mmCIF file of C-alpha atoms and ligand atoms in Angstrom:
data_model
loop_
_atom_site.group_PDB
_atom_site.id
_atom_site.type_symbol
_atom_site.label_atom_id
_atom_site.label_comp_id
_atom_site.label_asym_id
_atom_site.label_seq_id
_atom_site.Cartn_x
_atom_site.Cartn_y
_atom_site.Cartn_z
ATOM 1 C CA MET U 11 13.777 12.368 -13.235
ATOM 2 C CA LYS U 12 17.060 10.505 -12.191
ATOM 3 C CA LYS U 13 16.403 6.782 -12.672
ATOM 4 C CA SER U 14 17.443 6.266 -9.102
ATOM 5 C CA ASP U 15 14.494 8.566 -7.890
ATOM 6 C CA SER U 16 12.032 6.286 -9.485
ATOM 7 C CA VAL U 17 10.048 3.991 -7.098
ATOM 8 C CA VAL U 18 7.300 2.950 -9.469
ATOM 9 C CA SER U 19 7.437 3.223 -13.351
ATOM 10 C CA MET U 20 4.344 1.563 -15.246
ATOM 11 C CA ARG U 21 4.336 1.982 -18.987
ATOM 12 C CA LYS U 22 0.936 0.872 -20.686
ATOM 13 C CA VAL U 23 0.205 -1.675 -18.132
ATOM 14 C CA CYS U 24 -2.877 -3.799 -18.785
ATOM 15 C CA LYS U 25 -4.684 -6.624 -16.581
ATOM 16 C CA SER U 26 -7.219 -9.067 -17.672
ATOM 17 C CA PHE U 27 -8.647 -11.932 -15.531
ATOM 18 C CA PRO U 28 -10.081 -14.921 -17.390
ATOM 19 C CA LEU U 29 -13.709 -15.408 -16.820
ATOM 20 C CA GLU U 30 -15.262 -18.639 -15.831
ATOM 21 C CA MET U 31 -17.506 -18.843 -18.741
ATOM 22 C CA GLY U 32 -14.558 -18.276 -21.213
ATOM 23 C CA GLY U 33 -12.978 -15.167 -22.533
ATOM 24 C CA GLU U 34 -11.532 -12.553 -20.057
ATOM 25 C CA GLN U 35 -12.565 -9.199 -18.405
ATOM 26 C CA GLN U 36 -9.953 -6.441 -18.971
ATOM 27 C CA VAL U 37 -9.581 -4.460 -15.713
ATOM 28 C CA LEU U 38 -6.418 -2.122 -16.160
ATOM 29 C CA PHE U 39 -6.028 -0.340 -19.396
ATOM 30 C CA ASP U 40 -2.837 1.413 -20.493
ATOM 31 C CA ILE U 41 -1.859 2.414 -17.033
ATOM 32 C CA ASP U 42 1.130 5.003 -16.908
ATOM 33 C CA ILE U 43 2.386 5.662 -13.365
ATOM 34 C CA ASP U 44 5.684 7.287 -12.239
ATOM 35 C CA ILE U 45 6.116 7.460 -8.680
ATOM 36 C CA ARG U 46 9.213 8.949 -7.028
ATOM 37 C CA VAL U 47 11.074 8.413 -3.764
ATOM 38 C CA GLY U 48 9.445 10.125 -0.906
ATOM 39 C CA GLU U 49 6.139 10.912 -2.339
ATOM 40 C CA PHE U 50 2.662 10.446 -0.470
ATOM 41 C CA VAL U 51 0.067 9.163 -3.374
ATOM 42 C CA ALA U 52 -3.232 8.396 -2.938
ATOM 43 C CA ILE U 53 -5.087 5.936 -5.350
ATOM 44 C CA MET U 54 -8.664 6.840 -5.606
ATOM 45 C CA GLY U 55 -11.797 5.806 -7.515
ATOM 46 C CA PRO U 56 -15.024 3.883 -6.985
ATOM 47 C CA SER U 57 -15.462 0.524 -5.966
ATOM 48 C CA GLY U 58 -14.683 -1.905 -8.728
ATOM 49 C CA SER U 59 -12.608 0.739 -10.666
ATOM 50 C CA GLY U 60 -9.183 -1.528 -10.468
ATOM 51 C CA LYS U 61 -7.615 0.158 -7.403
ATOM 52 C CA SER U 62 -6.686 -3.121 -5.744
ATOM 53 C CA THR U 63 -5.596 -4.901 -8.978
ATOM 54 C CA CYS U 64 -3.401 -1.877 -9.494
ATOM 55 C CA MET U 65 -1.710 -2.089 -6.164
ATOM 56 C CA ASN U 66 -1.211 -5.758 -6.258
ATOM 57 C CA ILE U 67 0.862 -5.189 -9.419
ATOM 58 C CA ILE U 68 2.754 -2.327 -7.673
ATOM 59 C CA GLY U 69 3.457 -4.509 -4.765
ATOM 60 C CA ALA U 70 4.566 -7.533 -6.801
ATOM 61 C CA LEU U 71 1.575 -9.496 -5.498
ATOM 62 C CA ASP U 72 0.246 -10.018 -9.091
ATOM 63 C CA SER U 73 1.775 -9.414 -12.653
ATOM 64 C CA ALA U 74 0.551 -7.421 -15.237
ATOM 65 C CA THR U 75 -0.827 -9.043 -18.325
ATOM 66 C CA SER U 76 1.055 -6.536 -20.791
ATOM 67 C CA GLY U 77 3.072 -3.595 -20.301
ATOM 68 C CA VAL U 78 6.495 -2.872 -18.471
ATOM 69 C CA TYR U 79 6.573 -2.360 -14.734
ATOM 70 C CA GLU U 80 9.774 -1.442 -13.033
ATOM 71 C CA LEU U 81 10.075 -1.193 -9.468
ATOM 72 C CA TYR U 82 13.221 0.717 -8.022
ATOM 73 C CA GLY U 83 14.572 0.574 -11.681
ATOM 74 C CA ARG U 84 14.200 -3.144 -11.779
ATOM 75 C CA ASP U 85 11.757 -4.862 -14.543
ATOM 76 C CA ILE U 86 10.018 -7.114 -12.426
ATOM 77 C CA THR U 87 7.710 -8.264 -15.213
ATOM 78 C CA THR U 88 10.103 -11.118 -15.744
ATOM 79 C CA MET U 89 10.801 -12.356 -12.333
ATOM 80 C CA ASP U 90 9.792 -15.766 -11.101
ATOM 81 C CA ALA U 91 7.819 -16.327 -7.807
ATOM 82 C CA ASP U 92 10.985 -16.662 -5.645
ATOM 83 C CA GLU U 93 12.696 -13.267 -6.918
ATOM 84 C CA LEU U 94 9.284 -11.509 -6.339
ATOM 85 C CA ALA U 95 9.006 -12.582 -3.007
ATOM 86 C CA ARG U 96 12.321 -11.297 -2.114
ATOM 87 C CA VAL U 97 11.730 -7.819 -3.734
ATOM 88 C CA ARG U 98 8.486 -7.658 -1.847
ATOM 89 C CA ASN U 99 10.238 -8.405 1.399
ATOM 90 C CA GLU U 100 13.359 -6.032 0.664
ATOM 91 C CA TYR U 101 11.170 -2.897 -0.416
ATOM 92 C CA ILE U 102 7.553 -3.091 0.456
ATOM 93 C CA GLY U 103 5.344 -3.091 3.717
ATOM 94 C CA PHE U 104 1.738 -3.871 3.179
ATOM 95 C CA VAL U 105 -1.117 -2.580 5.310
ATOM 96 C CA PHE U 106 -4.559 -3.886 4.479
ATOM 97 C CA GLN U 107 -8.115 -3.006 5.565
ATOM 98 C CA ASN U 108 -8.810 -5.859 7.603
ATOM 99 C CA PHE U 109 -5.356 -5.628 9.243
ATOM 100 C CA ASN U 110 -4.225 -9.576 8.389
ATOM 101 C CA LEU U 111 -2.860 -10.180 11.833
ATOM 102 C CA LEU U 112 -2.363 -13.903 13.033
ATOM 103 C CA PRO U 113 -5.323 -14.049 15.740
ATOM 104 C CA LYS U 114 -3.736 -16.536 18.053
ATOM 105 C CA ARG U 115 -0.289 -14.923 17.919
ATOM 106 C CA SER U 116 0.722 -12.135 20.557
ATOM 107 C CA VAL U 117 1.164 -8.626 19.068
ATOM 108 C CA LEU U 118 4.986 -8.968 19.231
ATOM 109 C CA ASP U 119 4.976 -12.356 17.279
ATOM 110 C CA ASN U 120 2.891 -10.629 14.575
ATOM 111 C CA VAL U 121 5.298 -7.708 14.443
ATOM 112 C CA MET U 122 8.220 -9.869 14.177
ATOM 113 C CA LEU U 123 6.821 -11.954 11.462
ATOM 114 C CA PRO U 124 8.728 -10.222 8.370
ATOM 115 C CA LEU U 125 11.924 -10.531 10.341
ATOM 116 C CA MET U 126 11.530 -14.315 9.898
ATOM 117 C CA TYR U 127 13.144 -14.567 6.625
ATOM 118 C CA ARG U 128 16.025 -12.077 7.497
ATOM 119 C CA GLY U 129 18.555 -14.426 9.018
ATOM 120 C CA LEU U 130 18.692 -12.363 12.090
ATOM 121 C CA PRO U 131 19.130 -13.747 15.678
ATOM 122 C CA MET U 132 16.100 -13.980 17.860
ATOM 123 C CA SER U 133 17.201 -11.432 20.378
ATOM 124 C CA GLU U 134 17.506 -9.015 17.429
ATOM 125 C CA ARG U 135 14.030 -9.824 15.931
ATOM 126 C CA VAL U 136 12.635 -9.086 19.381
ATOM 127 C CA ARG U 137 14.724 -5.710 19.836
ATOM 128 C CA ARG U 138 13.470 -4.624 16.515
ATOM 129 C CA ALA U 139 9.841 -5.659 16.901
ATOM 130 C CA ARG U 140 9.619 -3.775 20.159
ATOM 131 C CA GLU U 141 11.264 -0.508 18.649
ATOM 132 C CA MET U 142 8.596 -0.712 16.126
ATOM 133 C CA LEU U 143 5.829 -1.219 18.780
ATOM 134 C CA LYS U 144 7.184 1.881 20.310
ATOM 135 C CA LEU U 145 7.227 3.939 17.331
ATOM 136 C CA VAL U 146 3.200 3.241 17.159
ATOM 137 C CA GLY U 147 2.839 3.771 20.668
ATOM 138 C CA LEU U 148 1.912 0.109 21.553
ATOM 139 C CA GLU U 149 4.929 -0.936 23.497
ATOM 140 C CA LYS U 150 2.712 -1.853 26.559
ATOM 141 C CA PHE U 151 0.623 -4.370 24.543
ATOM 142 C CA GLU U 152 3.175 -6.818 23.235
ATOM 143 C CA THR U 153 1.887 -9.783 24.972
ATOM 144 C CA TYR U 154 -1.960 -9.253 23.901
ATOM 145 C CA LEU U 155 -3.556 -11.042 21.264
ATOM 146 C CA PRO U 156 -4.913 -8.814 18.410
ATOM 147 C CA THR U 157 -8.472 -9.893 19.347
ATOM 148 C CA GLN U 158 -8.246 -8.010 22.585
ATOM 149 C CA LEU U 159 -7.444 -4.628 20.833
ATOM 150 C CA SER U 160 -9.652 -2.048 19.171
ATOM 151 C CA GLY U 161 -9.589 -1.651 15.321
ATOM 152 C CA GLY U 162 -7.348 1.379 15.505
ATOM 153 C CA MET U 163 -4.811 -0.648 17.645
ATOM 154 C CA LYS U 164 -4.795 -3.410 15.279
ATOM 155 C CA GLN U 165 -4.149 -1.277 12.399
ATOM 156 C CA ARG U 166 -1.013 0.260 14.308
ATOM 157 C CA VAL U 167 0.240 -3.228 15.057
ATOM 158 C CA ALA U 168 -0.108 -4.066 11.181
ATOM 159 C CA ILE U 169 1.847 -0.874 10.417
ATOM 160 C CA ALA U 170 4.558 -1.817 13.321
ATOM 161 C CA ARG U 171 4.607 -5.170 11.183
ATOM 162 C CA ALA U 172 4.979 -3.431 7.749
ATOM 163 C CA LEU U 173 7.725 -1.189 9.452
ATOM 164 C CA ALA U 174 9.661 -3.971 10.858
ATOM 165 C CA GLY U 175 11.238 -5.219 7.624
ATOM 166 C CA ASP U 176 12.533 -1.609 7.201
ATOM 167 C CA PRO U 177 10.582 -1.068 3.864
ATOM 168 C CA LYS U 178 11.344 1.701 1.352
ATOM 169 C CA ILE U 179 7.505 1.813 0.480
ATOM 170 C CA ILE U 180 4.311 1.414 2.505
ATOM 171 C CA LEU U 181 1.397 0.033 0.241
ATOM 172 C CA ALA U 182 -1.941 0.611 2.034
ATOM 173 C CA ASP U 183 -5.147 -0.741 0.532
ATOM 174 C CA GLU U 184 -8.140 1.097 2.224
ATOM 175 C CA PRO U 185 -6.309 1.296 5.557
ATOM 176 C CA THR U 186 -9.004 3.125 7.298
ATOM 177 C CA GLY U 187 -12.019 1.433 5.841
ATOM 178 C CA ALA U 188 -12.824 -0.537 8.949
ATOM 179 C CA LEU U 189 -12.173 2.157 11.290
ATOM 180 C CA ASP U 190 -14.330 5.001 12.740
ATOM 181 C CA SER U 191 -13.228 8.489 11.471
ATOM 182 C CA LYS U 192 -11.418 9.411 14.887
ATOM 183 C CA MET U 193 -9.124 6.242 14.412
ATOM 184 C CA GLY U 194 -8.992 6.648 10.740
ATOM 185 C CA ASN U 195 -7.599 10.157 11.158
ATOM 186 C CA GLU U 196 -4.982 8.913 13.841
ATOM 187 C CA ILE U 197 -3.594 6.245 11.119
ATOM 188 C CA LEU U 198 -3.542 8.827 8.526
ATOM 189 C CA LYS U 199 -1.629 11.457 10.683
ATOM 190 C CA PHE U 200 0.739 8.363 11.355
ATOM 191 C CA PHE U 201 1.277 8.060 7.748
ATOM 192 C CA GLU U 202 2.119 11.636 7.335
ATOM 193 C CA LYS U 203 4.628 11.285 10.033
ATOM 194 C CA LEU U 204 6.274 8.359 8.327
ATOM 195 C CA ASN U 205 6.479 10.054 5.030
ATOM 196 C CA ARG U 206 7.617 13.292 6.527
ATOM 197 C CA ASP U 207 10.209 12.285 8.970
ATOM 198 C CA LEU U 208 11.269 8.892 7.705
ATOM 199 C CA GLY U 209 11.188 9.726 4.038
ATOM 200 C CA ILE U 210 8.871 6.531 3.513
ATOM 201 C CA THR U 211 7.272 6.578 0.078
ATOM 202 C CA ILE U 212 3.413 5.951 0.991
ATOM 203 C CA ILE U 213 0.976 4.538 -1.741
ATOM 204 C CA MET U 214 -2.515 4.427 -0.217
ATOM 205 C CA ILE U 215 -5.842 3.226 -1.821
ATOM 206 C CA THR U 216 -8.916 4.853 -0.816
ATOM 207 C CA HIS U 217 -12.367 5.353 -2.270
ATOM 208 C CA GLU U 218 -12.604 8.354 0.167
ATOM 209 C CA PHE U 219 -11.785 12.035 -0.791
ATOM 210 C CA ASP U 220 -11.250 13.425 2.767
ATOM 211 C CA ILE U 221 -8.930 10.304 3.379
ATOM 212 C CA ALA U 222 -6.985 10.885 0.034
ATOM 213 C CA SER U 223 -6.716 14.506 1.041
ATOM 214 C CA TYR U 224 -3.990 13.834 3.404
ATOM 215 C CA ALA U 225 -1.666 12.627 0.525
ATOM 216 C CA HIS U 226 0.318 15.279 -1.863
ATOM 217 C CA ARG U 227 -0.958 13.604 -5.042
ATOM 218 C CA ILE U 228 -4.293 11.953 -6.520
ATOM 219 C CA ILE U 229 -4.329 9.223 -9.109
ATOM 220 C CA HIS U 230 -7.853 8.787 -9.935
ATOM 221 C CA ILE U 231 -8.931 5.497 -11.448
ATOM 222 C CA TYR U 232 -12.281 4.998 -13.154
ATOM 223 C CA ASP U 233 -13.200 1.764 -14.998
ATOM 224 C CA GLY U 234 -9.481 0.852 -15.242
ATOM 225 C CA HIS U 235 -8.203 4.014 -16.756
ATOM 226 C CA ILE U 236 -6.414 6.870 -15.115
ATOM 227 C CA ALA U 237 -8.786 9.862 -15.153
ATOM 228 C CA TYR U 238 -6.864 12.305 -13.136
ATOM 229 C CA ASP U 239 -3.267 12.298 -11.868
ATOM 230 C CA GLY U 240 -2.191 15.547 -9.991
ATOM 231 C CA PRO U 241 -2.297 17.384 -6.758
ATOM 232 C CA VAL U 242 -5.002 17.163 -4.401
ATOM 233 C CA PRO U 243 -7.930 19.210 -5.922
ATOM 234 C CA LYS U 244 -9.990 21.673 -3.859
ATOM 235 C CA SER U 245 -13.015 19.678 -4.282
ATOM 236 C CA GLU U 246 -13.738 16.104 -5.261
ATOM 237 C CA SER U 247 -15.962 17.364 -8.097
ATOM 238 C CA VAL U 248 -12.674 17.934 -10.071
ATOM 239 C CA LEU U 249 -12.156 14.220 -9.925
ATOM 240 C CA THR U 250 -15.553 13.134 -10.515
ATOM 241 C CA LYS U 251 -15.542 15.609 -13.639
ATOM 242 C CA SER U 252 -12.381 13.854 -14.856
ATOM 243 C CA GLU U 253 -14.441 10.423 -15.325
ATOM 244 C CA ALA U 254 -16.240 11.722 -18.236
ATOM 245 C CA ARG U 255 -13.099 12.053 -20.168
ATOM 246 C CA VAL U 256 -12.315 8.353 -19.726
ATOM 247 C CA HIS U 257 -15.014 7.147 -22.029
ATOM 248 C CA LYS U 258 -14.319 9.886 -24.484
ATOM 249 C CA LYS U 259 -10.805 8.707 -25.391
HETATM 250 P P1 ADP Z 328 -11.273 -1.850 -6.617
HETATM 251 O O1 ADP Z 328 -10.098 -2.278 -5.778
HETATM 252 O O2 ADP Z 328 -11.321 -0.507 -7.181
HETATM 253 O O3 ADP Z 328 -12.642 -2.105 -5.827
HETATM 254 P P2 ADP Z 328 -10.760 -4.346 -7.919
HETATM 255 O O4 ADP Z 328 -9.266 -4.185 -8.466
HETATM 256 O O5 ADP Z 328 -10.594 -5.127 -6.767
HETATM 257 O O6 ADP Z 328 -11.249 -2.940 -7.643
HETATM 258 O O7 ADP Z 328 -11.379 -4.999 -9.059
HETATM 259 C C1 ADP Z 328 -11.686 -4.233 -10.292
HETATM 260 C C2 ADP Z 328 -12.365 -5.482 -11.302
HETATM 261 O O8 ADP Z 328 -11.544 -6.577 -11.195
HETATM 262 C C3 ADP Z 328 -13.682 -5.930 -10.532
HETATM 263 O O9 ADP Z 328 -14.803 -6.185 -11.524
HETATM 264 C C4 ADP Z 328 -13.325 -7.364 -9.792
HETATM 265 O O10 ADP Z 328 -14.553 -8.347 -9.939
HETATM 266 C C5 ADP Z 328 -12.291 -7.997 -10.834
HETATM 267 N N1 ADP Z 328 -11.286 -8.730 -10.457
HETATM 268 C C6 ADP Z 328 -10.215 -8.254 -9.302
HETATM 269 N N2 ADP Z 328 -9.504 -9.363 -8.813
HETATM 270 C C7 ADP Z 328 -10.040 -10.459 -9.652
HETATM 271 C C8 ADP Z 328 -9.463 -12.020 -9.867
HETATM 272 N N3 ADP Z 328 -8.501 -12.195 -9.062
HETATM 273 N N4 ADP Z 328 -10.143 -12.677 -10.728
HETATM 274 C C9 ADP Z 328 -11.178 -12.047 -11.374
HETATM 275 N N5 ADP Z 328 -11.656 -10.780 -11.255
HETATM 276 C C10 ADP Z 328 -10.993 -9.949 -10.523
HETATM 277 MG MG1 MG Z 329 -10.350 -2.859 -3.535
#
């Protein structure tokens, strides 16, 4: 693998959280992950297995307790908060289960948000936000408030917002978790399209095999360890079986 192809490179990444009564809880154990430009990866695993913790590290929202993490070949373990914010803003678009839209701001304002720190003139921000809304098929809804939209539409606004900053990577944490299956499938088809047509690297967290199957690769996390990392298997039982290996190590 050429260094320049690497989006995510984790070596022996561990994460612990301090416990209120003293001591700590280790949540991630020696995680090694390599993700290349243009991949569509699903991070799967049961609730509490450490998926969101892993994604927060990937997205530079949190840092590893130990190990090395390089994003686009840059060691971000040692960056301060300002530098991390810059890296996030430059490379990553986030999509969350609960959309994280500002409820009292219009759809257009919400999509313009990541452009605030780019030093672009207002007219350019509006132009770009409208272009993104068109891409997700919501150009007619720019004056609406998020509360007036269905869940699927809200998630499309959130995707337009993620795309407005021209990210190299979309990081999505349970993006269909709050949607019915029809809307969920629409969102996933959209991710497929972004990955195929625009070459955006997609890293998506889910605990559902059907959802993960849209990706080209599954990383299955179990109790903070990688139990499986490979192509989407024919059935979920392959992943479930891989869990047994974790505690044999
Ligand atoms: P998942 O996304 O797979 O459901 P998480 O990564 O959210 O799992 O959580 C894994 C474990 O880490 C859980 O036991 C959770 O309680 C703990 N955890 C996650 N975030 C924190 C935090 N900020 N402080 C303390 N414990 C945390
Ligand atoms: Mg989670």
